[in-house]
mmCIF file of C-alpha atoms and ligand atoms in Angstrom:
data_model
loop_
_atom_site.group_PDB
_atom_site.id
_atom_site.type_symbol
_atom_site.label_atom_id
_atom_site.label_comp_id
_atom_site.label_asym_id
_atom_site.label_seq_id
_atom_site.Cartn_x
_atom_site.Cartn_y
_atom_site.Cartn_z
ATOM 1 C CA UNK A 1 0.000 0.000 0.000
ATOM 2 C CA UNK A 2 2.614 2.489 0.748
ATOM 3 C CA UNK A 3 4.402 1.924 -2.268
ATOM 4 C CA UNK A 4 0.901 2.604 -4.101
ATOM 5 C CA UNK A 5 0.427 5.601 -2.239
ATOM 6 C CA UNK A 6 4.099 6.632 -3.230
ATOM 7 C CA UNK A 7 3.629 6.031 -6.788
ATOM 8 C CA UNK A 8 0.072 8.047 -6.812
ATOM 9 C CA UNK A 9 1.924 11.227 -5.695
ATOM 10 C CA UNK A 10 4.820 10.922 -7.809
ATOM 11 C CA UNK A 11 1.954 10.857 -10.884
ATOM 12 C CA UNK A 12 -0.340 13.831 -9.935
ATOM 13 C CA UNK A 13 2.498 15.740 -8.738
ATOM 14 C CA UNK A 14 2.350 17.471 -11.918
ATOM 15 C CA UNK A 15 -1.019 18.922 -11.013
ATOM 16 C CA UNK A 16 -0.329 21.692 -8.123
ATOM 17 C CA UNK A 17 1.445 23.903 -11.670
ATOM 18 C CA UNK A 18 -2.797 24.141 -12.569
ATOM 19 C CA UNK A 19 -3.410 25.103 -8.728
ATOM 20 C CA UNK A 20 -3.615 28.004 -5.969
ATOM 21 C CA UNK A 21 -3.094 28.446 -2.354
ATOM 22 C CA UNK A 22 -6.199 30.164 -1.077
ATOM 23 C CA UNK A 23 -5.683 33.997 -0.769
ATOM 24 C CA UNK A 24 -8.852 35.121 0.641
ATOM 25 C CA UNK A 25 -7.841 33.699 4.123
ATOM 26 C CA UNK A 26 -4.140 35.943 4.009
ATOM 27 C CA UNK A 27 -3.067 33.858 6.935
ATOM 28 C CA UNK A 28 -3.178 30.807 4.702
ATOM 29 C CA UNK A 29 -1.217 31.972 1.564
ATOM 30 C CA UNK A 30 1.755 30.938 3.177
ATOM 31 C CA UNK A 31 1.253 27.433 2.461
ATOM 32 C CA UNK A 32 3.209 26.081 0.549
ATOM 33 C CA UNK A 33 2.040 24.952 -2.914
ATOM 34 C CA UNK A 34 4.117 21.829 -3.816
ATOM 35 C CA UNK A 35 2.921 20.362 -0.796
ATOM 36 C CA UNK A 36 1.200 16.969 -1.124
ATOM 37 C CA UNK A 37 0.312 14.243 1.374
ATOM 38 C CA UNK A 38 -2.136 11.241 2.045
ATOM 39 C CA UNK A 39 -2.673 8.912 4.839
ATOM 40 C CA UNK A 40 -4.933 5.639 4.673
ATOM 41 C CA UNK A 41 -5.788 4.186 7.857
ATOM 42 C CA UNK A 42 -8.180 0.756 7.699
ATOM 43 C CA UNK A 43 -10.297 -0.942 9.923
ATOM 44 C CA UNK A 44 -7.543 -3.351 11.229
ATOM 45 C CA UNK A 45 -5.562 -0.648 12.530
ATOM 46 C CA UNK A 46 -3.061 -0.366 9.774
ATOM 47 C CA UNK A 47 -2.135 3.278 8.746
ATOM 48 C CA UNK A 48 -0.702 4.013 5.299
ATOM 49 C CA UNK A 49 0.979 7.247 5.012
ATOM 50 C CA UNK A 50 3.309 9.184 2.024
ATOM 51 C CA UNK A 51 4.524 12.318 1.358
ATOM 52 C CA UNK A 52 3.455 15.170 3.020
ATOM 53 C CA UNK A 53 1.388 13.704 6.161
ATOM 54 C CA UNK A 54 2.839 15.179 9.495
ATOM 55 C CA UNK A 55 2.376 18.923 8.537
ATOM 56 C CA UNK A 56 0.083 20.203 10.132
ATOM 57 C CA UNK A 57 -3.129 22.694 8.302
ATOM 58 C CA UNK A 58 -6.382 24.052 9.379
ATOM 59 C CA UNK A 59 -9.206 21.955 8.798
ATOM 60 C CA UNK A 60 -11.164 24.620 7.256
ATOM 61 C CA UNK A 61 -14.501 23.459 5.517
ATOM 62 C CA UNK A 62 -14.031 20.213 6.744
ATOM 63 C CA UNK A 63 -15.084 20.956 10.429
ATOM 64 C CA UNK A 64 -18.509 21.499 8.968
ATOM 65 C CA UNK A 65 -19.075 17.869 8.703
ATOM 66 C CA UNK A 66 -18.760 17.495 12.570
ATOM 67 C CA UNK A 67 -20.431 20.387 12.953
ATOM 68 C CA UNK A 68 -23.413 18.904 11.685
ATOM 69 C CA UNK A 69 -23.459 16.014 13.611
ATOM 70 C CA UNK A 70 -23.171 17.888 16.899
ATOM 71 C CA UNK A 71 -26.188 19.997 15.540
ATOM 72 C CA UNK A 72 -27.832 16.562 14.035
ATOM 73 C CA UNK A 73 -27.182 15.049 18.205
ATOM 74 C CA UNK A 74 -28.569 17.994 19.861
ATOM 75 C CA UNK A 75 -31.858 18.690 17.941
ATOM 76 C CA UNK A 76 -33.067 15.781 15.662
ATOM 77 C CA UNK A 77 -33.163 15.582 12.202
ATOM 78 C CA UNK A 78 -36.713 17.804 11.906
ATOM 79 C CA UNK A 79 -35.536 20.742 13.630
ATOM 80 C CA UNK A 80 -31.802 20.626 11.655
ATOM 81 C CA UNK A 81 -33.410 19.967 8.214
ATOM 82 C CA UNK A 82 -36.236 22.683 8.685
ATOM 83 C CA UNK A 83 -33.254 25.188 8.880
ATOM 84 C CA UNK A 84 -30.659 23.862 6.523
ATOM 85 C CA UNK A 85 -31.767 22.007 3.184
ATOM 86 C CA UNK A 86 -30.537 18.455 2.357
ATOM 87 C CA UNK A 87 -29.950 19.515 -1.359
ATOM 88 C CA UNK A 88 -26.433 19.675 -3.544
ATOM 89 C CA UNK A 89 -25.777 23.002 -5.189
ATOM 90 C CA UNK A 90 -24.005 24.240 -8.542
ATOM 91 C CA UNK A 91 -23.202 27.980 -6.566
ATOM 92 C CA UNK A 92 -19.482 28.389 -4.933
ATOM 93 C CA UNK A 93 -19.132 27.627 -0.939
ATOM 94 C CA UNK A 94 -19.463 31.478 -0.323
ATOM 95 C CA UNK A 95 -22.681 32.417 -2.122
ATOM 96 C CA UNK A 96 -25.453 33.409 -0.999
ATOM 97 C CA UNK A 97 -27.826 35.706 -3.163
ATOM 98 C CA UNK A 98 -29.994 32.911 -3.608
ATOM 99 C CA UNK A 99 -31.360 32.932 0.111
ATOM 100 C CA UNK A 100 -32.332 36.244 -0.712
ATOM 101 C CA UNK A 101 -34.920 35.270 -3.232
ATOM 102 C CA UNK A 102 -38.517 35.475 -1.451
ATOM 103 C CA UNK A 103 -38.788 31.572 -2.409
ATOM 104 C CA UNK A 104 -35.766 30.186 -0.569
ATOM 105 C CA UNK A 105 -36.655 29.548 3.213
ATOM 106 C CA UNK A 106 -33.462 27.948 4.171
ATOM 107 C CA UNK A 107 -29.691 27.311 2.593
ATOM 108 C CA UNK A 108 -29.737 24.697 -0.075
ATOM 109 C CA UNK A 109 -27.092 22.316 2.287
ATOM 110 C CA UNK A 110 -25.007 22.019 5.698
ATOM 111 C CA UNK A 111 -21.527 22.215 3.529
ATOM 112 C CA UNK A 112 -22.035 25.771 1.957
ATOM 113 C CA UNK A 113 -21.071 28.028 4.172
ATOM 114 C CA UNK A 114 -24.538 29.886 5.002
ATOM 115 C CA UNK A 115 -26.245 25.768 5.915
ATOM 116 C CA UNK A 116 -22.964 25.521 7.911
ATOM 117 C CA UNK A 117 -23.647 28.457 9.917
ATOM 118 C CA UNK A 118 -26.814 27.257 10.263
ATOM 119 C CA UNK A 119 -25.493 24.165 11.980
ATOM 120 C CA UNK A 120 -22.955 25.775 14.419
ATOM 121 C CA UNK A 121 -25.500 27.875 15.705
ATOM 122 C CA UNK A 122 -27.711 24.820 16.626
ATOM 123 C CA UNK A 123 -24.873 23.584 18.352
ATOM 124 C CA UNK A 124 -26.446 23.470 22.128
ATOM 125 C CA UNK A 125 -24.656 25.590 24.347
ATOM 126 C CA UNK A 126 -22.802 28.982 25.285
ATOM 127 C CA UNK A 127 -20.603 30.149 22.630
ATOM 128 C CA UNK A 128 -17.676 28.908 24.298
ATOM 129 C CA UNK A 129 -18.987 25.375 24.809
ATOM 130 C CA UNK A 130 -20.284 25.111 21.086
ATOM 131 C CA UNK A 131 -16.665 25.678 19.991
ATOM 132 C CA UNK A 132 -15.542 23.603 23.090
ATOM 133 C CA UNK A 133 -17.775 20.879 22.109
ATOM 134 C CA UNK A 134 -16.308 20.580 18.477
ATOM 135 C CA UNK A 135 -12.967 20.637 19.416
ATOM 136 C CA UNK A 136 -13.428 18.405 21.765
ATOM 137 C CA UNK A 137 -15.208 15.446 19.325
ATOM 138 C CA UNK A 138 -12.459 15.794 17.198
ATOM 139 C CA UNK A 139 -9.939 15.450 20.200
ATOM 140 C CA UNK A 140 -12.034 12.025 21.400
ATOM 141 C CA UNK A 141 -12.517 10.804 17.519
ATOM 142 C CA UNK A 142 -8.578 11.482 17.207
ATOM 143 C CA UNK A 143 -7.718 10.167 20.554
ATOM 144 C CA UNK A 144 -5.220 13.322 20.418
ATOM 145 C CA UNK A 145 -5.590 16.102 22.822
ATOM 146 C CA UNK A 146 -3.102 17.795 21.451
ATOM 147 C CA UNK A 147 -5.587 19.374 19.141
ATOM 148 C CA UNK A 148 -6.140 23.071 19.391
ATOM 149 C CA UNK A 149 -6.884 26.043 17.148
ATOM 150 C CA UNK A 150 -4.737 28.244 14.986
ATOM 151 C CA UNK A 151 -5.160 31.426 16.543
ATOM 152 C CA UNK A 152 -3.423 33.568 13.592
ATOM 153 C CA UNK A 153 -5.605 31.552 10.820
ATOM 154 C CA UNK A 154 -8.550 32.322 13.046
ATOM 155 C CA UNK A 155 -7.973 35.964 13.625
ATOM 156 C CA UNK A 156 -7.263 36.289 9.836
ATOM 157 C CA UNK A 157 -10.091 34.962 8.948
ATOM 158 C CA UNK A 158 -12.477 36.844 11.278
ATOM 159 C CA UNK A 159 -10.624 40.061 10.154
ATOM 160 C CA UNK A 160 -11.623 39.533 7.181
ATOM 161 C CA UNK A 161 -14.595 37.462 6.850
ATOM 162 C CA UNK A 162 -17.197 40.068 5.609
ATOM 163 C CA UNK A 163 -18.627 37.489 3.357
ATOM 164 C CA UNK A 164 -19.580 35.146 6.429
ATOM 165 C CA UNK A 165 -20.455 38.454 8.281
ATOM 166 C CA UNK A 166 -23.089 39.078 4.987
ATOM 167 C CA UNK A 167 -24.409 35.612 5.207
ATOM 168 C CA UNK A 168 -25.043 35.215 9.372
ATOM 169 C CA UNK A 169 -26.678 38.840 9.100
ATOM 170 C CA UNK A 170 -28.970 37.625 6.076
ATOM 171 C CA UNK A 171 -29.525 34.292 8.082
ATOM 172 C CA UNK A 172 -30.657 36.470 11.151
ATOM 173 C CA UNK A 173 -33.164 38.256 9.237
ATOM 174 C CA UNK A 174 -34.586 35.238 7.573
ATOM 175 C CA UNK A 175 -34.981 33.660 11.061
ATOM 176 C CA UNK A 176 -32.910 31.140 10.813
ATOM 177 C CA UNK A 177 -30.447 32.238 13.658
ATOM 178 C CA UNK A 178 -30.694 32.200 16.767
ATOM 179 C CA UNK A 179 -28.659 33.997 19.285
ATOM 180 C CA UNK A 180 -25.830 36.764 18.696
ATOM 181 C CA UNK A 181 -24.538 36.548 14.986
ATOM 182 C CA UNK A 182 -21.074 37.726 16.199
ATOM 183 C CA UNK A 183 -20.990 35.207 18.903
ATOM 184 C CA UNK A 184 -22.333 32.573 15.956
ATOM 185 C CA UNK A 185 -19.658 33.614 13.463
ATOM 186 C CA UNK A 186 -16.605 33.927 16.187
ATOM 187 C CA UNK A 187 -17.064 29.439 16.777
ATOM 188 C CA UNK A 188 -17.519 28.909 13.158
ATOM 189 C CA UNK A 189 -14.134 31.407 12.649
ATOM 190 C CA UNK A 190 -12.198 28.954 14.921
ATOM 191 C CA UNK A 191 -13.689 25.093 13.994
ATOM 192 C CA UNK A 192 -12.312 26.614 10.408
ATOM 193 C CA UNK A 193 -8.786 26.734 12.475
ATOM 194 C CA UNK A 194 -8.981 23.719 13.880
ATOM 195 C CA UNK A 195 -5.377 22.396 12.983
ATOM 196 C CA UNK A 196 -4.068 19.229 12.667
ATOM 197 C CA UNK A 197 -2.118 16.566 10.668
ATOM 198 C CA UNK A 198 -3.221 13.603 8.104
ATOM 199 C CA UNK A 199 -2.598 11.206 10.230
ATOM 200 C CA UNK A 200 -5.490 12.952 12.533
ATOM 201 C CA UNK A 201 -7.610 13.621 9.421
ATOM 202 C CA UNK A 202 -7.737 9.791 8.187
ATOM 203 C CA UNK A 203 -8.310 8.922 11.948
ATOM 204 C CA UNK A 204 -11.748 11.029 11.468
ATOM 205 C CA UNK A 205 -12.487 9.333 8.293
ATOM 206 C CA UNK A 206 -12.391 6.039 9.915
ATOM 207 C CA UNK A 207 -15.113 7.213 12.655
ATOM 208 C CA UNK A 208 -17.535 8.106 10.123
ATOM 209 C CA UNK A 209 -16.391 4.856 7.904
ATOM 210 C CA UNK A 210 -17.388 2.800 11.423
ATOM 211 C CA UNK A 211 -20.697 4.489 11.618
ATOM 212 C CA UNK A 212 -19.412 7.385 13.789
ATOM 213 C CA UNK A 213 -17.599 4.852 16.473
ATOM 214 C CA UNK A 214 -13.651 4.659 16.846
ATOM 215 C CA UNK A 215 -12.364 1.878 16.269
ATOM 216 C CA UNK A 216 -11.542 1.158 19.708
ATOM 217 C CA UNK A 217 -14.750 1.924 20.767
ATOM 218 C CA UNK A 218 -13.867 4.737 23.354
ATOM 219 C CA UNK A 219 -16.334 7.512 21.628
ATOM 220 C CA UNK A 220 -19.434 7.210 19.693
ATOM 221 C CA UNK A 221 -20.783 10.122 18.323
ATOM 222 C CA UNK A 222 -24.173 9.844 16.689
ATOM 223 C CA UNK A 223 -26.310 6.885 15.889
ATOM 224 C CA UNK A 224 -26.004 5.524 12.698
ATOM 225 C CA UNK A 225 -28.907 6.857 10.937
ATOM 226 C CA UNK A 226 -26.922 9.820 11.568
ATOM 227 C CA UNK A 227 -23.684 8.857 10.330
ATOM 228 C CA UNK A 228 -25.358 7.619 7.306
ATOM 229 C CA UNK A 229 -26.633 11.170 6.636
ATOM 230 C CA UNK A 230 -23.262 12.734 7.332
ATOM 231 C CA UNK A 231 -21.673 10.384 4.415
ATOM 232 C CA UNK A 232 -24.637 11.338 1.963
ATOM 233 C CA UNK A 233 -24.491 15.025 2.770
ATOM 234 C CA UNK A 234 -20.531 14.702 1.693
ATOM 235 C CA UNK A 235 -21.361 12.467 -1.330
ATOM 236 C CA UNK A 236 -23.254 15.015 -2.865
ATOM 237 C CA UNK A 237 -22.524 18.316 -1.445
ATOM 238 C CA UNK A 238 -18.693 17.388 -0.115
ATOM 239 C CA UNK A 239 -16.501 19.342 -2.802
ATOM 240 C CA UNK A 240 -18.898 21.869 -3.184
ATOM 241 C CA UNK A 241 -20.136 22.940 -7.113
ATOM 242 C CA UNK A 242 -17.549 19.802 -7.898
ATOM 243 C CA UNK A 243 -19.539 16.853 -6.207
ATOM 244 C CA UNK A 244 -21.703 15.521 -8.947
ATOM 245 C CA UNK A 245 -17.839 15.316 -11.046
ATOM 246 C CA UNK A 246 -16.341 13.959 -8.188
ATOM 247 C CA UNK A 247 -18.871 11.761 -7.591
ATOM 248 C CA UNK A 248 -19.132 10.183 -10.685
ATOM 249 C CA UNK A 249 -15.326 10.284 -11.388
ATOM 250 C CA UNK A 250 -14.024 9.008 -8.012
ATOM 251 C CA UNK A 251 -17.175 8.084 -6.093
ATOM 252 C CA UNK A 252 -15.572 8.097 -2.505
ATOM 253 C CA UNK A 253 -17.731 10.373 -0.121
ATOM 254 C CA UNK A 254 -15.198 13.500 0.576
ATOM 255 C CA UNK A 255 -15.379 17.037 2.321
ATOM 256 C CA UNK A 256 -12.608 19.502 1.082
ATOM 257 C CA UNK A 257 -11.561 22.203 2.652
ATOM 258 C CA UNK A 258 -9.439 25.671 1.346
ATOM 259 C CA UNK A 259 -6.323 24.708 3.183
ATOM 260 C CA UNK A 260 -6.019 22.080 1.028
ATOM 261 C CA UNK A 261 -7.563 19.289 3.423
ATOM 262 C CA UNK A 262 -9.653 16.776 1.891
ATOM 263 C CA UNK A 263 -11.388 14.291 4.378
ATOM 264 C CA UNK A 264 -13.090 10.686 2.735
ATOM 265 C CA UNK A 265 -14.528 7.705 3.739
ATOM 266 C CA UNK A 266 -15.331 4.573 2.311
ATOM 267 C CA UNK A 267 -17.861 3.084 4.080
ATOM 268 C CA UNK A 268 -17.127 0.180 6.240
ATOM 269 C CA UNK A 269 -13.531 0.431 4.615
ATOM 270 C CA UNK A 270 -11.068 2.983 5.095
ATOM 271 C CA UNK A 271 -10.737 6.649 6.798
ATOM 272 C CA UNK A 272 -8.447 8.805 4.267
ATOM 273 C CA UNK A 273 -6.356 12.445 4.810
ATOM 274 C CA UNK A 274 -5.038 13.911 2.257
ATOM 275 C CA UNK A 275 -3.361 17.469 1.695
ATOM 276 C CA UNK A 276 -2.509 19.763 -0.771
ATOM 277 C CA UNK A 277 -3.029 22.880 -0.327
ATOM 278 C CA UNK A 278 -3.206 23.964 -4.380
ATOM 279 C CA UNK A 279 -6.338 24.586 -5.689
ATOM 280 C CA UNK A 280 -8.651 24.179 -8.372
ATOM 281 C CA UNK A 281 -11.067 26.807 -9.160
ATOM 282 C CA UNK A 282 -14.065 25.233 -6.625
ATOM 283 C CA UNK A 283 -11.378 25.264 -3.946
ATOM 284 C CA UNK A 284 -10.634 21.866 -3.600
ATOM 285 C CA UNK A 285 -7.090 20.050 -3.861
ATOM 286 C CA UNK A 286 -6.384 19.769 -7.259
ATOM 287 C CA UNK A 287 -3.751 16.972 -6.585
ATOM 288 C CA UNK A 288 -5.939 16.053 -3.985
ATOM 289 C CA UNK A 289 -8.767 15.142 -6.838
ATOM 290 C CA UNK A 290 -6.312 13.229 -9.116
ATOM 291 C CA UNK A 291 -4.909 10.951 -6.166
ATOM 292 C CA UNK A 292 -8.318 9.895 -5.251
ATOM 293 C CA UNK A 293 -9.965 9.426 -8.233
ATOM 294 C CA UNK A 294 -6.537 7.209 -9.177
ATOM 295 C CA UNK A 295 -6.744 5.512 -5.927
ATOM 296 C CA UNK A 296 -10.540 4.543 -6.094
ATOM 297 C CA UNK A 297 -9.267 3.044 -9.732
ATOM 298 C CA UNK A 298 -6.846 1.288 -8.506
ATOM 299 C CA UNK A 299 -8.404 -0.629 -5.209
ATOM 300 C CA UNK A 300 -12.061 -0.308 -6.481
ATOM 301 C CA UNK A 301 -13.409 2.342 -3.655
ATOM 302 C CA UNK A 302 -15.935 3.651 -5.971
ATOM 303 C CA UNK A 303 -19.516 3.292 -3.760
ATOM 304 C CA UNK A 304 -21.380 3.686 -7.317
ATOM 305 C CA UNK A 305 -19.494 1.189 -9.397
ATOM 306 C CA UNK A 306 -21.080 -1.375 -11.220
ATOM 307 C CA UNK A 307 -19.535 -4.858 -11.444
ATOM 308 C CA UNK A 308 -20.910 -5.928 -14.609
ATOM 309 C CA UNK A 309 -21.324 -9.666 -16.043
ATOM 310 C CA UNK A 310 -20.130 -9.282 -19.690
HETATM 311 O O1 DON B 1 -15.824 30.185 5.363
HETATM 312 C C1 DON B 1 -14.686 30.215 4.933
HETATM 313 O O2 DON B 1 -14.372 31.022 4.093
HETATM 314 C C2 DON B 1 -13.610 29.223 5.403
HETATM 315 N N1 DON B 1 -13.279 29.341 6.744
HETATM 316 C C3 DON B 1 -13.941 27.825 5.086
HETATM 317 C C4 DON B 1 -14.211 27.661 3.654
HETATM 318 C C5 DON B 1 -13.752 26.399 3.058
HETATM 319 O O3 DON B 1 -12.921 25.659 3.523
HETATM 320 C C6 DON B 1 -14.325 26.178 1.734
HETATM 321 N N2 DON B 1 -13.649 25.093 1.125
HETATM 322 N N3 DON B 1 -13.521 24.700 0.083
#
């Protein structure tokens, strides 16, 4: 496997030339480009890990999928899906004139950022113990309490996070927030920092891939109905405007994030990590895309294929 994982680097390494760091975040342009890693850990225990894998990034986007299933835990599925829609979307992460129009009631998903905000804000709790109760899930899925935020990502971000500032306001008016939008927008400021390393990130995949249960069996998060709609929300709204491609072309569920972080499970399988902090143009990994759609070729992780009798 490691030699695999070797050999699928070496071949998309090509790709970061077509990429770009993410600038919006300033804190984050100094990442560096040629970077590329991946980590594979399965449900024996054994981790796979080449290139790039100890470094560690902010999670970003990717801290929206737990997130969700704090929010999903602390209300129930009606109250979450009356706020935040269960449905994939060709915009960009950030936009958000569409919950403008008089028709829309709610954002169209949990992994664009206006449904994410959504989420955090159902988070139960003070504003401190929402944040506190993310970090700490990841901590207890990780087994690492060594976890902890990036404070100069997250003041970057929040210094210039208008955007997010646009959408929680718009949110507020709609309804569809409750409590102080600053407080709201400060947790889902620092989940985005959230940093840690791929061996960490393929650790979380495995908890979802095991129904939301470590593989030790120290922490369960959510119930598996729930864990099945965390890996559905990521199959078709995990790479943002990208998903139906990436679905179709690699077909392993998968949550990116703009630091280059891209988080996938195959169900009952494997928990993956892989980084790269080049970008397409959806702001996803681009050498992140071409290593997993090789990989799913090459060990036959698509969840859609077909194994035909010709
Ligand atoms: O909301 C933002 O701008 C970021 N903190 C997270 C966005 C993100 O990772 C989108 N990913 N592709």
């Amino acid at each position: 496997m490691n030699k695999l994982l070797e050999r699928l680097i070496e071949k998309n390494r090509y790709l970061v030339q077509y990429g770009q760091v993410a600038s919006y975040i300033p804190k984050l342009k100094s990442a560096n480009p040629e970077d590329i890693g991946i980590c594979i850990l399965d449900m024996e225990g054994n981790i796979y890990c080449s290139g790039v894998y100890n470094k560690k990034f902010t999670i970003q986007s990717i801290s929206k999928v737990i997130a969700l299933m704090l929010a999903l835990v602390d209300n129930g599925e009606e109250e979450v899906f009356t706020r935040v829609g269960l449905e994939s979307t060709d915009e960009p992460f950030n936009s958000f004139y569409k919950l403008d129009l008089s028709l829309e009631n709610k954002p169209a998903n949990p992994m664009i950022n206006s449904g994410a905000i959504v989420t955090t804000s159902l988070i139960r709790g003070s504003y401190e113990e929402k944040f506190n109760k993310i970090l700490n899930t990841i901590r207890k899925i990780t087994n690492n309490n060594n976890i902890g935020y990036n404070k100069e990502v997250y003041e970057s971000e929040k210094e210039t996070g208008d955007r997010n500032r646009a959408i929680a306001y718009l949110l507020k008016n709609k309804g569809l927030l409750e409590g102080d939008v600053e407080e709201v927008l400060d947790v889902y400021f620092k989940q985005c920092s959230i940093e840690l390393d791929l061996i960490d990130l393929a650790k979380i995949g495995l908890f979802l891939a095991n129904g939301c249960k470590t593989l030790d069996g120290s922490y369960q998060g959510c119930n598996t109905e729930i864990a099945t709609i965390l890996i559905a929300v990521m199959t078709t709204c995990g790479m943002y405007d990208f998903s139906g491609e990436f679905a179709a072309r690699v077909g392993i569920p998968s949550k990116s994030g703009v630091s280059g972080g891209i988080l996938s499970v195959v169900p009952n399988k494997y928990g993956i990590g892989i980084y790269g902090p080049a970008l397409d143009d959806h702001g996803n990994s681009i050498a992140g895309f071409g290593i997993l759609k090789d990989l799913s070729n090459e060990l036959g992780l698509n969840i859609f294929k077909i194994c035909g009798r010709n």
